[in-house]
């Protein structure tokens, strides 16, 4: 019994540590700038106000930045699914020469830090003339190796008898893939969708480098720009960060069951 209480206490502590920054974000966004800069620590705002949110919407292009982030995240996620699902299916279900080597080459891409390829990527995009566009922001993330891994692991657990029955009934490889394997892999596909969307939404370094016009900023770059154009208004920055977090919480809340199912099915549930 004592062991169970200890485990519960540890879980509560971990959850508290995770929630505290979110609480601090919301509290700071509801404070006046003078209260934020005071030496007294305030876990709850003395004079809560939505002034920082109003100012963020009225004096910045935050709606445009949100729209840009949504476009980049949506196109990136759509392209990731279109590319990752058939690649994962081929690795999991189709035997061909060099399959294992190709798979591990794809996995090796996860071990290369993005910072390593920024300079050649910038040079290449500059030669194409697409810098300072949303296309330059989303192109490097059109496929995701971790998505290939998640979906492949899921497909490997599906009995081959299901495909064999479809082949016996006259279905070809493409019909089997689209009508049977894609619907069966929904949990893993939704997990990949969430990971891809959140990664694209939170991306900061590459959009900062690839875009230099404020009207083309994503939300992460736009919020960081608060510090340069308006001094350092911490309360307003926190309000912007809170606004930027809302779509992610909504997205996660809508698909939380599918995420848990997908991670459990692929054997990597943490």
mmCIF file of C-alpha atoms in Angstrom:
data_model
loop_
_atom_site.group_PDB
_atom_site.id
_atom_site.type_symbol
_atom_site.label_atom_id
_atom_site.label_comp_id
_atom_site.label_asym_id
_atom_site.label_seq_id
_atom_site.Cartn_x
_atom_site.Cartn_y
_atom_site.Cartn_z
ATOM 1 C CA UNK A 1 0.000 0.000 0.000
ATOM 2 C CA UNK A 2 2.786 2.434 0.915
ATOM 3 C CA UNK A 3 4.515 1.645 -2.363
ATOM 4 C CA UNK A 4 1.363 2.541 -4.279
ATOM 5 C CA UNK A 5 1.053 5.843 -2.399
ATOM 6 C CA UNK A 6 4.679 6.617 -3.229
ATOM 7 C CA UNK A 7 4.117 5.872 -6.914
ATOM 8 C CA UNK A 8 1.004 8.066 -6.952
ATOM 9 C CA UNK A 9 2.899 10.863 -5.224
ATOM 10 C CA UNK A 10 5.707 10.657 -7.782
ATOM 11 C CA UNK A 11 3.201 10.801 -10.640
ATOM 12 C CA UNK A 12 1.549 13.863 -9.087
ATOM 13 C CA UNK A 13 4.946 15.537 -8.741
ATOM 14 C CA UNK A 14 5.812 14.800 -12.371
ATOM 15 C CA UNK A 15 2.456 16.148 -13.556
ATOM 16 C CA UNK A 16 2.940 19.244 -11.384
ATOM 17 C CA UNK A 17 6.402 19.854 -12.847
ATOM 18 C CA UNK A 18 4.943 19.528 -16.352
ATOM 19 C CA UNK A 19 1.954 21.800 -15.656
ATOM 20 C CA UNK A 20 3.828 24.548 -13.782
ATOM 21 C CA UNK A 21 5.312 26.217 -16.906
ATOM 22 C CA UNK A 22 1.865 26.241 -18.511
ATOM 23 C CA UNK A 23 0.369 27.810 -15.395
ATOM 24 C CA UNK A 24 3.170 30.376 -15.315
ATOM 25 C CA UNK A 25 2.567 31.144 -19.013
ATOM 26 C CA UNK A 26 -1.143 31.830 -18.496
ATOM 27 C CA UNK A 27 -0.626 33.790 -15.257
ATOM 28 C CA UNK A 28 2.027 36.018 -16.810
ATOM 29 C CA UNK A 29 -0.123 36.662 -19.893
ATOM 30 C CA UNK A 30 -2.932 37.930 -17.636
ATOM 31 C CA UNK A 31 -0.707 40.372 -15.733
ATOM 32 C CA UNK A 32 0.247 43.941 -16.395
ATOM 33 C CA UNK A 33 3.833 44.476 -17.511
ATOM 34 C CA UNK A 34 4.706 46.312 -14.277
ATOM 35 C CA UNK A 35 3.504 43.328 -12.237
ATOM 36 C CA UNK A 36 5.565 40.957 -14.361
ATOM 37 C CA UNK A 37 8.694 43.009 -13.755
ATOM 38 C CA UNK A 38 8.137 43.266 -9.993
ATOM 39 C CA UNK A 39 10.355 41.216 -7.693
ATOM 40 C CA UNK A 40 7.402 39.548 -5.960
ATOM 41 C CA UNK A 41 6.514 36.078 -7.248
ATOM 42 C CA UNK A 42 2.816 35.821 -8.121
ATOM 43 C CA UNK A 43 1.272 32.425 -8.712
ATOM 44 C CA UNK A 44 -2.019 34.157 -9.466
ATOM 45 C CA UNK A 45 -2.442 37.617 -11.045
ATOM 46 C CA UNK A 46 -3.448 40.357 -8.605
ATOM 47 C CA UNK A 47 -5.228 42.367 -11.283
ATOM 48 C CA UNK A 48 -6.005 39.952 -14.149
ATOM 49 C CA UNK A 49 -6.447 41.609 -17.520
ATOM 50 C CA UNK A 50 -6.864 40.550 -21.144
ATOM 51 C CA UNK A 51 -5.076 43.682 -22.331
ATOM 52 C CA UNK A 52 -2.056 41.693 -23.584
ATOM 53 C CA UNK A 53 -4.277 39.462 -25.722
ATOM 54 C CA UNK A 54 -6.152 42.447 -27.124
ATOM 55 C CA UNK A 55 -2.869 44.197 -27.890
ATOM 56 C CA UNK A 56 -1.448 41.088 -29.539
ATOM 57 C CA UNK A 57 -4.406 40.938 -31.950
ATOM 58 C CA UNK A 58 -4.725 44.677 -32.542
ATOM 59 C CA UNK A 59 -1.099 45.777 -32.914
ATOM 60 C CA UNK A 60 0.541 42.778 -34.606
ATOM 61 C CA UNK A 61 -0.085 40.478 -37.562
ATOM 62 C CA UNK A 62 -0.725 37.507 -35.315
ATOM 63 C CA UNK A 63 -3.762 36.317 -37.294
ATOM 64 C CA UNK A 64 -1.664 36.262 -40.465
ATOM 65 C CA UNK A 65 1.098 34.378 -38.632
ATOM 66 C CA UNK A 66 -1.434 31.846 -37.349
ATOM 67 C CA UNK A 67 -2.760 31.384 -40.881
ATOM 68 C CA UNK A 68 0.775 30.904 -42.223
ATOM 69 C CA UNK A 69 1.535 28.330 -39.543
ATOM 70 C CA UNK A 70 -1.684 26.485 -40.305
ATOM 71 C CA UNK A 71 -0.919 26.395 -44.044
ATOM 72 C CA UNK A 72 2.625 25.142 -43.449
ATOM 73 C CA UNK A 73 1.511 22.560 -40.868
ATOM 74 C CA UNK A 74 -1.430 21.320 -42.945
ATOM 75 C CA UNK A 75 0.536 20.930 -46.197
ATOM 76 C CA UNK A 76 3.482 19.366 -44.365
ATOM 77 C CA UNK A 77 1.229 16.877 -42.583
ATOM 78 C CA UNK A 78 -0.677 15.983 -45.746
ATOM 79 C CA UNK A 79 2.537 15.439 -47.706
ATOM 80 C CA UNK A 80 4.031 13.409 -44.855
ATOM 81 C CA UNK A 81 1.099 11.005 -44.860
ATOM 82 C CA UNK A 82 1.053 10.719 -48.664
ATOM 83 C CA UNK A 83 4.761 9.815 -48.658
ATOM 84 C CA UNK A 84 5.229 7.937 -45.374
ATOM 85 C CA UNK A 85 2.295 5.518 -45.585
ATOM 86 C CA UNK A 86 3.214 3.813 -48.888
ATOM 87 C CA UNK A 87 6.919 3.800 -47.958
ATOM 88 C CA UNK A 88 6.151 2.154 -44.609
ATOM 89 C CA UNK A 89 3.842 -0.353 -46.308
ATOM 90 C CA UNK A 90 6.536 -1.297 -48.816
ATOM 91 C CA UNK A 91 9.115 -1.812 -46.068
ATOM 92 C CA UNK A 92 6.704 -3.883 -43.959
ATOM 93 C CA UNK A 93 4.893 -6.043 -46.526
ATOM 94 C CA UNK A 94 6.797 -6.177 -49.830
ATOM 95 C CA UNK A 95 9.966 -8.215 -50.139
ATOM 96 C CA UNK A 96 12.548 -6.677 -52.470
ATOM 97 C CA UNK A 97 16.316 -6.573 -52.735
ATOM 98 C CA UNK A 98 17.967 -4.080 -50.416
ATOM 99 C CA UNK A 99 14.837 -3.544 -48.320
ATOM 100 C CA UNK A 100 16.642 -3.724 -44.958
ATOM 101 C CA UNK A 101 19.482 -1.458 -46.097
ATOM 102 C CA UNK A 102 17.064 1.147 -47.448
ATOM 103 C CA UNK A 103 15.029 1.057 -44.252
ATOM 104 C CA UNK A 104 18.055 1.682 -42.068
ATOM 105 C CA UNK A 105 19.177 4.483 -44.359
ATOM 106 C CA UNK A 106 15.798 6.115 -43.767
ATOM 107 C CA UNK A 107 16.201 5.580 -40.022
ATOM 108 C CA UNK A 108 19.704 7.056 -40.166
ATOM 109 C CA UNK A 109 18.150 10.313 -41.372
ATOM 110 C CA UNK A 110 16.708 10.749 -37.850
ATOM 111 C CA UNK A 111 20.240 10.873 -36.432
ATOM 112 C CA UNK A 112 21.361 13.805 -38.601
ATOM 113 C CA UNK A 113 20.729 17.118 -36.787
ATOM 114 C CA UNK A 114 18.795 19.554 -38.937
ATOM 115 C CA UNK A 115 21.342 22.258 -38.094
ATOM 116 C CA UNK A 116 23.962 20.329 -40.077
ATOM 117 C CA UNK A 117 22.100 20.768 -43.382
ATOM 118 C CA UNK A 118 20.874 24.337 -42.903
ATOM 119 C CA UNK A 119 23.659 26.001 -44.918
ATOM 120 C CA UNK A 120 23.490 23.677 -47.965
ATOM 121 C CA UNK A 121 19.682 23.818 -47.776
ATOM 122 C CA UNK A 122 19.738 27.625 -47.722
ATOM 123 C CA UNK A 123 22.173 27.724 -50.661
ATOM 124 C CA UNK A 124 20.059 25.289 -52.650
ATOM 125 C CA UNK A 125 16.782 27.113 -52.020
ATOM 126 C CA UNK A 126 18.446 30.430 -52.835
ATOM 127 C CA UNK A 127 19.530 29.041 -56.218
ATOM 128 C CA UNK A 128 15.914 27.968 -56.831
ATOM 129 C CA UNK A 129 14.688 31.464 -55.970
ATOM 130 C CA UNK A 130 12.134 30.266 -53.411
ATOM 131 C CA UNK A 131 13.554 31.815 -50.251
ATOM 132 C CA UNK A 132 11.195 34.147 -48.382
ATOM 133 C CA UNK A 133 8.175 32.023 -49.324
ATOM 134 C CA UNK A 134 6.059 29.554 -47.397
ATOM 135 C CA UNK A 135 7.166 26.880 -49.876
ATOM 136 C CA UNK A 136 10.720 27.266 -48.578
ATOM 137 C CA UNK A 137 9.458 26.771 -45.027
ATOM 138 C CA UNK A 138 7.533 23.561 -45.642
ATOM 139 C CA UNK A 139 9.607 21.749 -48.290
ATOM 140 C CA UNK A 140 12.307 20.387 -45.915
ATOM 141 C CA UNK A 141 9.641 18.641 -43.811
ATOM 142 C CA UNK A 142 7.636 16.888 -46.508
ATOM 143 C CA UNK A 143 8.555 13.435 -45.178
ATOM 144 C CA UNK A 144 9.268 12.221 -41.663
ATOM 145 C CA UNK A 145 11.420 9.149 -40.899
ATOM 146 C CA UNK A 146 9.784 8.564 -37.516
ATOM 147 C CA UNK A 147 6.443 8.362 -39.317
ATOM 148 C CA UNK A 148 7.799 5.624 -41.573
ATOM 149 C CA UNK A 149 8.988 3.741 -38.485
ATOM 150 C CA UNK A 150 5.698 4.046 -36.584
ATOM 151 C CA UNK A 151 3.522 2.947 -39.500
ATOM 152 C CA UNK A 152 5.908 0.157 -40.541
ATOM 153 C CA UNK A 153 5.895 -1.305 -37.027
ATOM 154 C CA UNK A 154 2.100 -1.243 -37.038
ATOM 155 C CA UNK A 155 1.796 -2.944 -40.420
ATOM 156 C CA UNK A 156 4.215 -5.685 -39.420
ATOM 157 C CA UNK A 157 1.786 -6.771 -36.677
ATOM 158 C CA UNK A 158 -1.115 -7.221 -39.111
ATOM 159 C CA UNK A 159 -1.548 -10.911 -40.118
ATOM 160 C CA UNK A 160 -0.549 -11.694 -43.703
ATOM 161 C CA UNK A 161 -3.707 -13.799 -43.971
ATOM 162 C CA UNK A 162 -5.750 -10.600 -44.361
ATOM 163 C CA UNK A 163 -3.823 -9.589 -47.474
ATOM 164 C CA UNK A 164 -3.811 -13.145 -48.824
ATOM 165 C CA UNK A 165 -7.610 -13.296 -48.525
ATOM 166 C CA UNK A 166 -7.865 -10.056 -50.502
ATOM 167 C CA UNK A 167 -5.551 -11.389 -53.214
ATOM 168 C CA UNK A 168 -7.602 -14.579 -53.454
ATOM 169 C CA UNK A 169 -10.738 -12.459 -53.928
ATOM 170 C CA UNK A 170 -9.086 -10.771 -56.917
ATOM 171 C CA UNK A 171 -7.729 -7.583 -55.359
ATOM 172 C CA UNK A 172 -4.397 -6.307 -56.652
ATOM 173 C CA UNK A 173 -1.634 -4.742 -54.549
ATOM 174 C CA UNK A 174 -2.975 -1.198 -54.861
ATOM 175 C CA UNK A 175 -6.544 -2.173 -53.989
ATOM 176 C CA UNK A 176 -5.315 -4.121 -50.979
ATOM 177 C CA UNK A 177 -3.259 -1.171 -49.830
ATOM 178 C CA UNK A 178 -5.949 1.492 -50.156
ATOM 179 C CA UNK A 179 -9.015 -0.549 -49.134
ATOM 180 C CA UNK A 180 -7.553 -2.736 -46.387
ATOM 181 C CA UNK A 181 -4.137 -1.652 -45.101
ATOM 182 C CA UNK A 182 -4.781 2.087 -44.931
ATOM 183 C CA UNK A 183 -8.002 1.722 -42.886
ATOM 184 C CA UNK A 184 -6.373 -0.863 -40.612
ATOM 185 C CA UNK A 185 -3.417 1.437 -40.024
ATOM 186 C CA UNK A 186 -5.574 4.374 -38.924
ATOM 187 C CA UNK A 187 -4.167 4.494 -35.377
ATOM 188 C CA UNK A 188 -0.538 4.673 -36.538
ATOM 189 C CA UNK A 189 -1.417 7.130 -39.301
ATOM 190 C CA UNK A 190 -3.199 9.465 -36.867
ATOM 191 C CA UNK A 191 -0.190 9.304 -34.542
ATOM 192 C CA UNK A 192 2.045 10.342 -37.434
ATOM 193 C CA UNK A 193 -0.359 13.142 -38.327
ATOM 194 C CA UNK A 194 -0.189 14.560 -34.806
ATOM 195 C CA UNK A 195 3.602 14.358 -34.599
ATOM 196 C CA UNK A 196 4.027 15.922 -38.030
ATOM 197 C CA UNK A 197 1.553 18.739 -37.346
ATOM 198 C CA UNK A 198 3.047 19.663 -33.979
ATOM 199 C CA UNK A 199 6.627 19.525 -35.307
ATOM 200 C CA UNK A 200 5.724 21.812 -38.202
ATOM 201 C CA UNK A 201 3.734 24.167 -35.972
ATOM 202 C CA UNK A 202 6.563 24.510 -33.435
ATOM 203 C CA UNK A 203 9.378 24.820 -35.973
ATOM 204 C CA UNK A 204 11.350 27.992 -35.380
ATOM 205 C CA UNK A 205 14.932 27.911 -36.649
ATOM 206 C CA UNK A 206 14.340 27.165 -40.326
ATOM 207 C CA UNK A 207 11.367 29.584 -40.773
ATOM 208 C CA UNK A 208 13.490 32.259 -39.085
ATOM 209 C CA UNK A 209 16.239 31.732 -41.664
ATOM 210 C CA UNK A 210 14.082 31.121 -44.732
ATOM 211 C CA UNK A 211 11.684 34.070 -44.357
ATOM 212 C CA UNK A 212 12.509 37.749 -43.818
ATOM 213 C CA UNK A 213 9.173 39.532 -44.382
ATOM 214 C CA UNK A 214 6.947 39.860 -41.343
ATOM 215 C CA UNK A 215 3.782 39.113 -43.311
ATOM 216 C CA UNK A 216 5.223 35.669 -44.151
ATOM 217 C CA UNK A 217 6.304 34.800 -40.608
ATOM 218 C CA UNK A 218 4.968 31.701 -38.912
ATOM 219 C CA UNK A 219 3.587 32.146 -35.400
ATOM 220 C CA UNK A 220 6.809 31.057 -33.669
ATOM 221 C CA UNK A 221 8.927 33.573 -35.578
ATOM 222 C CA UNK A 222 6.311 36.281 -35.136
ATOM 223 C CA UNK A 223 6.217 35.878 -31.348
ATOM 224 C CA UNK A 224 10.018 35.957 -31.168
ATOM 225 C CA UNK A 225 9.856 39.200 -33.148
ATOM 226 C CA UNK A 226 7.988 40.830 -30.248
ATOM 227 C CA UNK A 227 11.315 41.117 -28.436
ATOM 228 C CA UNK A 228 12.901 43.034 -31.266
ATOM 229 C CA UNK A 229 10.154 45.455 -32.310
ATOM 230 C CA UNK A 230 8.630 46.197 -28.888
ATOM 231 C CA UNK A 231 11.492 45.903 -26.488
ATOM 232 C CA UNK A 232 10.915 42.916 -24.265
ATOM 233 C CA UNK A 233 7.258 42.901 -23.294
ATOM 234 C CA UNK A 234 7.149 39.647 -21.381
ATOM 235 C CA UNK A 235 3.430 39.729 -20.699
ATOM 236 C CA UNK A 236 2.640 40.225 -24.375
ATOM 237 C CA UNK A 237 5.101 37.506 -25.410
ATOM 238 C CA UNK A 238 3.393 35.108 -22.999
ATOM 239 C CA UNK A 239 -0.016 36.069 -24.392
ATOM 240 C CA UNK A 240 1.249 35.326 -27.901
ATOM 241 C CA UNK A 241 2.678 31.992 -26.762
ATOM 242 C CA UNK A 242 -0.637 31.086 -25.127
ATOM 243 C CA UNK A 243 -2.511 31.896 -28.338
ATOM 244 C CA UNK A 244 -0.038 29.825 -30.361
ATOM 245 C CA UNK A 245 -0.528 26.852 -28.028
ATOM 246 C CA UNK A 246 -4.308 26.669 -28.374
ATOM 247 C CA UNK A 247 -4.433 24.903 -31.796
ATOM 248 C CA UNK A 248 -2.006 22.248 -30.557
ATOM 249 C CA UNK A 249 -4.117 21.469 -27.488
ATOM 250 C CA UNK A 250 -7.259 21.290 -29.633
ATOM 251 C CA UNK A 251 -5.541 19.020 -32.158
ATOM 252 C CA UNK A 252 -4.179 16.774 -29.437
ATOM 253 C CA UNK A 253 -7.513 16.662 -27.596
ATOM 254 C CA UNK A 254 -9.385 15.573 -30.725
ATOM 255 C CA UNK A 255 -7.042 12.660 -31.427
ATOM 256 C CA UNK A 256 -5.701 11.664 -28.000
ATOM 257 C CA UNK A 257 -7.312 8.206 -28.097
ATOM 258 C CA UNK A 258 -5.841 7.452 -31.509
ATOM 259 C CA UNK A 259 -2.406 8.611 -30.352
ATOM 260 C CA UNK A 260 -2.437 6.253 -27.367
ATOM 261 C CA UNK A 261 -3.684 3.391 -29.535
ATOM 262 C CA UNK A 262 -1.056 4.028 -32.168
ATOM 263 C CA UNK A 263 1.847 4.240 -29.762
ATOM 264 C CA UNK A 264 0.698 1.154 -27.894
ATOM 265 C CA UNK A 265 0.325 -0.810 -31.116
ATOM 266 C CA UNK A 266 3.811 0.103 -32.347
ATOM 267 C CA UNK A 267 5.399 -0.945 -29.082
ATOM 268 C CA UNK A 268 7.014 2.427 -28.340
ATOM 269 C CA UNK A 269 4.554 3.758 -25.808
ATOM 270 C CA UNK A 270 6.504 5.799 -23.271
#
